Amino acid sequence: MIKLKDLLTEDWLTHKGKTLWYPAHTRTTMANISSMDMIALYPKQLESMFGKQPISSFHVTSPEHLKTVDNILGKKKSISTFTRANNDSPLAKGRGIQTGSGGIIFYVRGDLLATRYMDFDSVPDKTGRRWMAGHYVTGDREIWNKAVRAAGWRKKYDKLKSDMYDLEEKLRNQWMEDDDKMPWNEIEKQKKKAVGPMVNKFIKDYFDWQNKYLMANKEIFKKRLRSVENKPSAWWNEILIYNTKIIDAFVLSRITKDNNWEWQSGKPGRYQEELYKYVPKSKVTIGTPAKFRQWFGKREGIIDQV
């Protein structure tokens, strides 16, 4: 059973040239569903299929992003990690992908959500789900699209918008007939009270169907996104994990030259203090990119010369 949050603020769908109100927290979900090409993964769903699979890997961040690390430690929210990278890639040099300059590399342990020998462009949403193109699961760009359409989700999506439109028109007409008895803010309340459950039910029904599809194709999913493939790529592998715990860390020397690393008095600066919240000083190694590669290799990280 997927538990959906209560209504938050406003956002819109469009039907017959008119914008329709619907819960803002559903925007990303509805956009991904409507594309008919995206699959969402999350811990409870995968644990029901495969149980928990512990795995160790690496995650790069920058000093400016240290304050956000607490948001993912020991939680269901997944993070993107890796264990091998091409020699020319930013990760092989301790630089980040989403975090730019990088410079701080965590060796972490968590439970596997999904993995592939090369980056597969997964995108997180605010709920903690990870979205990816369906062909990464099925192996073919048409299979997932056909399955979604065969199950009638395009028609169901269009019907949802039509029902929302009809509801708004009905309430609007009621107000126009007698605006003295029915103030506009009351119309807005009725609309939100009715539309929220409509959208939430659509999303729940969609995920129930998606999960049944994944379960029916469990072995294909396992082969494509649950088996760590021992082969290089021109970029890096991607390993999505959750319940993340930090084992130790490496800090590139250039980070320690920043005034925020250590005050002139020798006292720890902001970056040190934030880092040591997550990992003891005794578990932090500082050094050059060459020393980082040695540290990386001792923890079974691989740098490919492709």
mmCIF file of C-alpha atoms in Angstrom:
data_model
loop_
_atom_site.group_PDB
_atom_site.id
_atom_site.type_symbol
_atom_site.label_atom_id
_atom_site.label_comp_id
_atom_site.label_asym_id
_atom_site.label_seq_id
_atom_site.Cartn_x
_atom_site.Cartn_y
_atom_site.Cartn_z
ATOM 1 C CA MET A 1 0.000 0.000 0.000
ATOM 2 C CA ILE A 2 1.422 3.361 -1.059
ATOM 3 C CA LYS A 3 0.708 6.152 1.386
ATOM 4 C CA LEU A 4 0.298 9.513 -0.317
ATOM 5 C CA LYS A 5 0.798 12.852 1.413
ATOM 6 C CA ASP A 6 -2.001 15.278 2.136
ATOM 7 C CA LEU A 7 -2.622 18.172 -0.233
ATOM 8 C CA LEU A 8 -0.008 20.903 -0.123
ATOM 9 C CA THR A 9 -0.038 23.877 -2.500
ATOM 10 C CA GLU A 10 -1.337 24.512 -5.987
ATOM 11 C CA ASP A 11 -0.125 23.349 -9.378
ATOM 12 C CA TRP A 12 -1.750 22.714 -12.747
ATOM 13 C CA LEU A 13 -2.709 20.243 -15.465
ATOM 14 C CA THR A 14 -4.061 21.509 -18.776
ATOM 15 C CA HIS A 15 -7.236 20.273 -20.516
ATOM 16 C CA LYS A 16 -9.175 21.907 -23.363
ATOM 17 C CA GLY A 17 -6.888 24.906 -23.070
ATOM 18 C CA LYS A 18 -7.777 25.416 -19.418
ATOM 19 C CA THR A 19 -5.504 25.040 -16.414
ATOM 20 C CA LEU A 20 -6.815 22.645 -13.764
ATOM 21 C CA TRP A 21 -5.930 22.719 -10.095
ATOM 22 C CA TYR A 22 -4.311 19.627 -8.575
ATOM 23 C CA PRO A 23 -1.998 18.927 -5.587
ATOM 24 C CA ALA A 24 1.482 20.375 -6.133
ATOM 25 C CA HIS A 25 3.277 17.425 -4.539
ATOM 26 C CA THR A 26 1.984 15.208 -7.359
ATOM 27 C CA ARG A 27 3.478 17.322 -10.175
ATOM 28 C CA THR A 28 6.644 15.281 -10.790
ATOM 29 C CA THR A 29 4.790 11.994 -10.422
ATOM 30 C CA MET A 30 2.048 12.986 -12.859
ATOM 31 C CA ALA A 31 4.563 14.370 -15.352
ATOM 32 C CA ASN A 32 6.551 11.121 -15.315
ATOM 33 C CA ILE A 33 3.459 8.943 -15.581
ATOM 34 C CA SER A 34 2.055 10.997 -18.451
ATOM 35 C CA SER A 35 5.274 10.535 -20.443
ATOM 36 C CA MET A 36 4.392 6.806 -20.637
ATOM 37 C CA ASP A 37 8.119 6.103 -20.610
ATOM 38 C CA MET A 38 9.231 6.248 -16.972
ATOM 39 C CA ILE A 39 9.450 3.673 -14.184
ATOM 40 C CA ALA A 40 9.677 4.542 -10.485
ATOM 41 C CA LEU A 41 11.710 2.494 -7.999
ATOM 42 C CA TYR A 42 11.637 2.727 -4.205
ATOM 43 C CA PRO A 43 12.912 0.594 -1.298
ATOM 44 C CA LYS A 44 9.678 -1.049 -0.098
ATOM 45 C CA GLN A 45 8.842 -2.141 -3.621
ATOM 46 C CA LEU A 46 12.293 -3.682 -4.256
ATOM 47 C CA GLU A 47 12.475 -5.324 -0.838
ATOM 48 C CA SER A 48 9.199 -7.115 -1.549
ATOM 49 C CA MET A 49 10.748 -8.499 -4.738
ATOM 50 C CA PHE A 50 14.321 -9.286 -3.695
ATOM 51 C CA GLY A 51 14.764 -8.596 0.006
ATOM 52 C CA LYS A 52 17.690 -6.449 1.148
ATOM 53 C CA GLN A 53 21.053 -6.702 -0.627
ATOM 54 C CA PRO A 54 23.921 -4.905 1.191
ATOM 55 C CA ILE A 55 26.576 -3.316 -0.995
ATOM 56 C CA SER A 56 29.590 -1.002 -0.556
ATOM 57 C CA SER A 57 30.343 1.854 -2.937
ATOM 58 C CA PHE A 58 31.545 5.468 -3.204
ATOM 59 C CA HIS A 59 29.790 8.821 -3.182
ATOM 60 C CA VAL A 60 31.375 12.172 -4.089
ATOM 61 C CA THR A 61 30.227 15.496 -2.716
ATOM 62 C CA SER A 62 31.585 19.013 -2.249
ATOM 63 C CA PRO A 63 32.177 20.984 0.974
ATOM 64 C CA GLU A 64 29.210 23.214 0.165
ATOM 65 C CA HIS A 65 26.906 20.175 0.105
ATOM 66 C CA LEU A 66 28.098 18.567 3.360
ATOM 67 C CA LYS A 67 25.175 20.032 5.273
ATOM 68 C CA THR A 68 22.750 17.960 3.154
ATOM 69 C CA VAL A 69 24.416 14.605 3.891
ATOM 70 C CA ASP A 70 22.315 14.127 7.008
ATOM 71 C CA ASN A 71 19.213 14.010 4.791
ATOM 72 C CA ILE A 72 20.170 10.608 3.368
ATOM 73 C CA LEU A 73 22.054 8.783 6.131
ATOM 74 C CA GLY A 74 20.155 5.743 7.418
ATOM 75 C CA LYS A 75 17.027 6.680 5.470
ATOM 76 C CA LYS A 76 14.938 5.265 2.636
ATOM 77 C CA LYS A 77 15.950 8.094 0.324
ATOM 78 C CA SER A 78 18.359 6.709 -2.271
ATOM 79 C CA ILE A 79 21.640 8.227 -3.427
ATOM 80 C CA SER A 80 23.663 7.633 -6.558
ATOM 81 C CA THR A 81 27.039 5.945 -5.939
ATOM 82 C CA PHE A 82 29.718 4.132 -7.973
ATOM 83 C CA THR A 83 32.540 1.582 -7.728
ATOM 84 C CA ARG A 84 34.329 2.092 -11.032
ATOM 85 C CA ALA A 85 34.993 5.034 -13.320
ATOM 86 C CA ASN A 86 36.783 5.762 -16.546
ATOM 87 C CA ASN A 87 40.240 7.295 -16.132
ATOM 88 C CA ASP A 88 39.116 10.511 -17.877
ATOM 89 C CA SER A 89 35.875 10.932 -15.938
ATOM 90 C CA PRO A 90 35.423 13.540 -13.168
ATOM 91 C CA LEU A 91 34.771 10.800 -10.584
ATOM 92 C CA ALA A 92 38.184 9.232 -11.206
ATOM 93 C CA LYS A 93 39.691 12.551 -10.120
ATOM 94 C CA GLY A 94 37.496 12.970 -7.059
ATOM 95 C CA ARG A 95 35.285 15.556 -8.703
ATOM 96 C CA GLY A 96 31.493 15.452 -8.533
ATOM 97 C CA ILE A 97 28.798 15.103 -11.175
ATOM 98 C CA GLN A 98 25.917 17.023 -9.582
ATOM 99 C CA THR A 99 28.130 18.701 -6.987
ATOM 100 C CA GLY A 100 30.684 20.263 -9.339
ATOM 101 C CA SER A 101 34.072 20.600 -7.676
ATOM 102 C CA GLY A 102 33.602 17.561 -5.423
ATOM 103 C CA GLY A 103 36.716 16.906 -3.385
ATOM 104 C CA ILE A 104 35.141 14.820 -0.609
ATOM 105 C CA ILE A 105 34.663 11.116 -1.285
ATOM 106 C CA PHE A 106 32.693 8.891 1.070
ATOM 107 C CA TYR A 107 33.131 5.135 1.171
ATOM 108 C CA VAL A 108 29.629 3.997 2.090
ATOM 109 C CA ARG A 109 27.556 0.917 2.722
ATOM 110 C CA GLY A 110 23.831 0.569 2.088
ATOM 111 C CA ASP A 111 21.103 -1.563 0.587
ATOM 112 C CA LEU A 112 20.941 -1.911 -3.186
ATOM 113 C CA LEU A 113 18.067 -0.312 -5.071
ATOM 114 C CA ALA A 114 19.393 -0.718 -8.616
ATOM 115 C CA THR A 115 22.698 -0.832 -10.474
ATOM 116 C CA ARG A 116 24.063 -0.777 -14.017
ATOM 117 C CA TYR A 117 27.556 -0.834 -15.515
ATOM 118 C CA MET A 118 27.064 2.725 -16.796
ATOM 119 C CA ASP A 119 25.165 5.791 -15.662
ATOM 120 C CA PHE A 120 21.448 5.300 -16.365
ATOM 121 C CA ASP A 121 20.190 8.823 -15.743
ATOM 122 C CA SER A 122 18.040 8.098 -12.703
ATOM 123 C CA VAL A 123 16.257 11.121 -11.251
ATOM 124 C CA PRO A 124 15.023 11.385 -7.647
ATOM 125 C CA ASP A 125 11.775 13.044 -6.665
ATOM 126 C CA LYS A 126 10.786 14.616 -3.348
ATOM 127 C CA THR A 127 9.132 11.416 -2.106
ATOM 128 C CA GLY A 128 12.388 9.453 -2.398
ATOM 129 C CA ARG A 129 11.392 7.467 -5.479
ATOM 130 C CA ARG A 130 13.873 7.098 -8.331
ATOM 131 C CA TRP A 131 12.596 7.515 -11.886
ATOM 132 C CA MET A 132 14.288 6.129 -14.977
ATOM 133 C CA ALA A 133 13.432 5.423 -18.598
ATOM 134 C CA GLY A 134 11.555 2.140 -18.965
ATOM 135 C CA HIS A 135 14.009 0.656 -21.448
ATOM 136 C CA TYR A 136 16.619 0.350 -18.686
ATOM 137 C CA VAL A 137 14.343 -2.235 -17.086
ATOM 138 C CA THR A 138 12.931 -3.988 -20.148
ATOM 139 C CA GLY A 139 15.922 -3.742 -22.490
ATOM 140 C CA ASP A 140 13.855 -2.240 -25.315
ATOM 141 C CA ARG A 141 12.483 1.274 -25.801
ATOM 142 C CA GLU A 142 9.116 0.047 -27.081
ATOM 143 C CA ILE A 143 8.267 -2.731 -24.588
ATOM 144 C CA TRP A 144 7.477 -0.484 -21.631
ATOM 145 C CA ASN A 145 5.557 2.066 -23.722
ATOM 146 C CA LYS A 146 3.423 -0.708 -25.200
ATOM 147 C CA ALA A 147 2.753 -2.226 -21.766
ATOM 148 C CA VAL A 148 1.616 1.143 -20.381
ATOM 149 C CA ARG A 149 -0.663 1.800 -23.332
ATOM 150 C CA ALA A 150 -2.009 -1.759 -23.407
ATOM 151 C CA ALA A 151 -3.051 -1.323 -19.766
ATOM 152 C CA GLY A 152 -5.018 1.772 -20.821
ATOM 153 C CA TRP A 153 -3.049 4.360 -18.856
ATOM 154 C CA ARG A 154 -3.103 6.985 -21.583
ATOM 155 C CA LYS A 155 -6.921 6.765 -21.706
ATOM 156 C CA LYS A 156 -7.131 6.753 -17.892
ATOM 157 C CA TYR A 157 -4.898 9.815 -17.729
ATOM 158 C CA ASP A 158 -7.014 11.653 -20.288
ATOM 159 C CA LYS A 159 -10.186 10.653 -18.428
ATOM 160 C CA LEU A 160 -8.755 11.988 -15.168
ATOM 161 C CA LYS A 161 -8.138 15.362 -16.768
ATOM 162 C CA SER A 162 -11.605 15.319 -18.320
ATOM 163 C CA ASP A 163 -13.234 14.480 -14.962
ATOM 164 C CA MET A 164 -11.285 17.255 -13.253
ATOM 165 C CA TYR A 165 -12.368 19.676 -15.973
ATOM 166 C CA ASP A 166 -16.026 18.655 -15.684
ATOM 167 C CA LEU A 167 -15.902 19.058 -11.905
ATOM 168 C CA GLU A 168 -14.458 22.553 -12.155
ATOM 169 C CA GLU A 169 -17.052 23.551 -14.765
ATOM 170 C CA LYS A 170 -19.880 22.220 -12.600
ATOM 171 C CA LEU A 171 -18.707 24.160 -9.560
ATOM 172 C CA ARG A 172 -18.074 27.280 -11.618
ATOM 173 C CA ASN A 173 -21.596 27.138 -13.042
ATOM 174 C CA GLN A 174 -23.042 26.716 -9.556
ATOM 175 C CA TRP A 175 -21.234 29.832 -8.439
ATOM 176 C CA MET A 176 -22.327 31.841 -11.482
ATOM 177 C CA GLU A 177 -25.964 30.888 -10.895
ATOM 178 C CA ASP A 178 -25.952 32.205 -7.349
ATOM 179 C CA ASP A 179 -22.700 33.808 -6.243
ATOM 180 C CA ASP A 180 -24.389 35.322 -3.176
ATOM 181 C CA LYS A 181 -25.095 31.924 -1.641
ATOM 182 C CA MET A 182 -21.878 30.313 -2.878
ATOM 183 C CA PRO A 183 -18.809 32.557 -2.380
ATOM 184 C CA TRP A 184 -15.832 31.818 -4.643
ATOM 185 C CA ASN A 185 -13.547 30.701 -1.815
ATOM 186 C CA GLU A 186 -16.105 28.004 -0.958
ATOM 187 C CA ILE A 187 -15.984 26.822 -4.580
ATOM 188 C CA GLU A 188 -12.196 26.602 -4.310
ATOM 189 C CA LYS A 189 -12.458 24.534 -1.118
ATOM 190 C CA GLN A 190 -14.927 22.103 -2.684
ATOM 191 C CA LYS A 191 -12.741 21.776 -5.777
ATOM 192 C CA LYS A 192 -9.604 20.939 -3.796
ATOM 193 C CA LYS A 193 -11.486 18.556 -1.529
ATOM 194 C CA ALA A 194 -12.797 16.629 -4.548
ATOM 195 C CA VAL A 195 -9.779 16.768 -6.880
ATOM 196 C CA GLY A 196 -7.136 15.652 -4.370
ATOM 197 C CA PRO A 197 -8.576 12.140 -3.858
ATOM 198 C CA MET A 198 -9.117 11.763 -7.628
ATOM 199 C CA VAL A 199 -5.448 12.424 -8.373
ATOM 200 C CA ASN A 200 -4.191 10.388 -5.429
ATOM 201 C CA LYS A 201 -6.279 7.361 -6.441
ATOM 202 C CA PHE A 202 -4.973 7.609 -10.010
ATOM 203 C CA ILE A 203 -1.384 7.602 -8.755
ATOM 204 C CA LYS A 204 -1.964 4.741 -6.319
ATOM 205 C CA ASP A 205 -3.674 2.623 -8.985
ATOM 206 C CA TYR A 206 -0.823 3.326 -11.400
ATOM 207 C CA PHE A 207 1.855 2.240 -8.919
ATOM 208 C CA ASP A 208 -0.107 -0.872 -7.980
ATOM 209 C CA TRP A 209 -0.184 -1.795 -11.673
ATOM 210 C CA GLN A 210 3.478 -0.895 -12.216
ATOM 211 C CA ASN A 211 4.582 -3.029 -9.269
ATOM 212 C CA LYS A 212 2.599 -6.020 -10.539
ATOM 213 C CA TYR A 213 4.287 -5.600 -13.921
ATOM 214 C CA LEU A 214 7.737 -5.499 -12.330
ATOM 215 C CA MET A 215 6.947 -8.560 -10.217
ATOM 216 C CA ALA A 216 5.779 -10.465 -13.300
ATOM 217 C CA ASN A 217 9.074 -9.528 -15.007
ATOM 218 C CA LYS A 218 11.187 -10.000 -11.898
ATOM 219 C CA GLU A 219 13.926 -12.064 -13.540
ATOM 220 C CA ILE A 220 14.398 -9.562 -16.369
ATOM 221 C CA PHE A 221 14.585 -6.745 -13.827
ATOM 222 C CA LYS A 222 17.073 -8.708 -11.716
ATOM 223 C CA LYS A 223 19.322 -9.348 -14.700
ATOM 224 C CA ARG A 224 19.313 -5.748 -15.900
ATOM 225 C CA LEU A 225 19.269 -3.684 -12.704
ATOM 226 C CA ARG A 226 20.152 -5.891 -9.732
ATOM 227 C CA SER A 227 23.299 -7.674 -10.900
ATOM 228 C CA VAL A 228 26.600 -5.829 -10.569
ATOM 229 C CA GLU A 229 28.091 -6.127 -14.062
ATOM 230 C CA ASN A 230 31.845 -6.593 -14.153
ATOM 231 C CA LYS A 231 32.616 -4.499 -17.225
ATOM 232 C CA PRO A 232 33.880 -0.980 -17.899
ATOM 233 C CA SER A 233 32.208 1.943 -19.627
ATOM 234 C CA ALA A 234 33.357 5.242 -21.052
ATOM 235 C CA TRP A 235 31.912 7.003 -17.976
ATOM 236 C CA TRP A 236 31.193 5.281 -14.633
ATOM 237 C CA ASN A 237 28.818 2.723 -13.195
ATOM 238 C CA GLU A 238 25.775 3.843 -11.225
ATOM 239 C CA ILE A 239 24.685 2.124 -8.016
ATOM 240 C CA LEU A 240 21.585 3.395 -6.255
ATOM 241 C CA ILE A 241 21.571 2.639 -2.530
ATOM 242 C CA TYR A 242 19.503 3.558 0.529
ATOM 243 C CA ASN A 243 19.901 3.084 4.297
ATOM 244 C CA THR A 244 23.295 4.667 3.678
ATOM 245 C CA LYS A 245 26.055 4.537 6.303
ATOM 246 C CA ILE A 246 29.524 6.106 5.966
ATOM 247 C CA ILE A 247 32.513 3.807 6.520
ATOM 248 C CA ASP A 248 35.302 6.352 5.982
ATOM 249 C CA ALA A 249 36.193 9.316 3.766
ATOM 250 C CA PHE A 250 38.889 10.893 1.615
ATOM 251 C CA VAL A 251 39.427 14.656 1.315
ATOM 252 C CA LEU A 252 41.502 16.103 -1.513
ATOM 253 C CA SER A 253 44.241 18.423 -0.287
ATOM 254 C CA ARG A 254 42.853 21.404 -2.206
ATOM 255 C CA ILE A 255 39.806 21.408 0.083
ATOM 256 C CA THR A 256 42.001 21.970 3.142
ATOM 257 C CA LYS A 257 43.360 25.195 1.625
ATOM 258 C CA ASP A 258 39.930 26.807 1.842
ATOM 259 C CA ASN A 259 39.531 29.204 4.783
ATOM 260 C CA ASN A 260 36.400 27.315 5.787
ATOM 261 C CA TRP A 261 38.407 24.130 6.401
ATOM 262 C CA GLU A 262 40.536 25.449 9.238
ATOM 263 C CA TRP A 263 40.766 28.844 10.928
ATOM 264 C CA GLN A 264 44.165 30.561 11.179
ATOM 265 C CA SER A 265 44.053 29.866 14.903
ATOM 266 C CA GLY A 266 44.205 26.160 14.113
ATOM 267 C CA LYS A 267 40.622 25.564 15.154
ATOM 268 C CA PRO A 268 38.371 23.469 12.878
ATOM 269 C CA GLY A 269 36.488 25.505 10.290
ATOM 270 C CA ARG A 270 32.933 25.007 9.108
ATOM 271 C CA TYR A 271 33.788 22.264 6.588
ATOM 272 C CA GLN A 272 35.748 20.235 9.137
ATOM 273 C CA GLU A 273 33.007 20.511 11.722
ATOM 274 C CA GLU A 274 30.347 19.406 9.252
ATOM 275 C CA LEU A 275 32.432 16.500 7.964
ATOM 276 C CA TYR A 276 33.270 15.200 11.433
ATOM 277 C CA LYS A 277 29.574 15.067 12.290
ATOM 278 C CA TYR A 278 29.299 12.138 9.896
ATOM 279 C CA VAL A 279 32.677 10.450 10.120
ATOM 280 C CA PRO A 280 35.349 10.547 12.886
ATOM 281 C CA LYS A 281 38.551 12.445 12.145
ATOM 282 C CA SER A 282 40.457 9.154 12.500
ATOM 283 C CA LYS A 283 38.466 7.812 9.533
ATOM 284 C CA VAL A 284 39.342 10.719 7.222
ATOM 285 C CA THR A 285 42.319 10.552 4.840
ATOM 286 C CA ILE A 286 43.683 13.747 3.237
ATOM 287 C CA GLY A 287 45.858 13.735 0.131
ATOM 288 C CA THR A 288 46.488 14.335 -3.549
ATOM 289 C CA PRO A 289 44.458 12.877 -6.449
ATOM 290 C CA ALA A 290 47.147 10.179 -6.826
ATOM 291 C CA LYS A 291 46.757 9.229 -3.167
ATOM 292 C CA PHE A 292 42.985 9.223 -3.631
ATOM 293 C CA ARG A 293 43.310 6.633 -6.381
ATOM 294 C CA GLN A 294 45.354 4.411 -4.077
ATOM 295 C CA TRP A 295 42.753 4.806 -1.330
ATOM 296 C CA PHE A 296 40.006 4.079 -3.864
ATOM 297 C CA GLY A 297 41.757 0.918 -5.117
ATOM 298 C CA LYS A 298 42.323 -0.486 -1.623
ATOM 299 C CA ARG A 299 38.545 -0.399 -1.177
ATOM 300 C CA GLU A 300 38.026 -2.342 -4.407
ATOM 301 C CA GLY A 301 37.252 0.714 -6.495
ATOM 302 C CA ILE A 302 38.286 0.364 -10.153
ATOM 303 C CA ILE A 303 39.598 3.018 -12.540
ATOM 304 C CA ASP A 304 39.290 1.868 -16.152
ATOM 305 C CA GLN A 305 41.613 2.884 -18.962
ATOM 306 C CA VAL A 306 38.943 2.724 -21.687
#
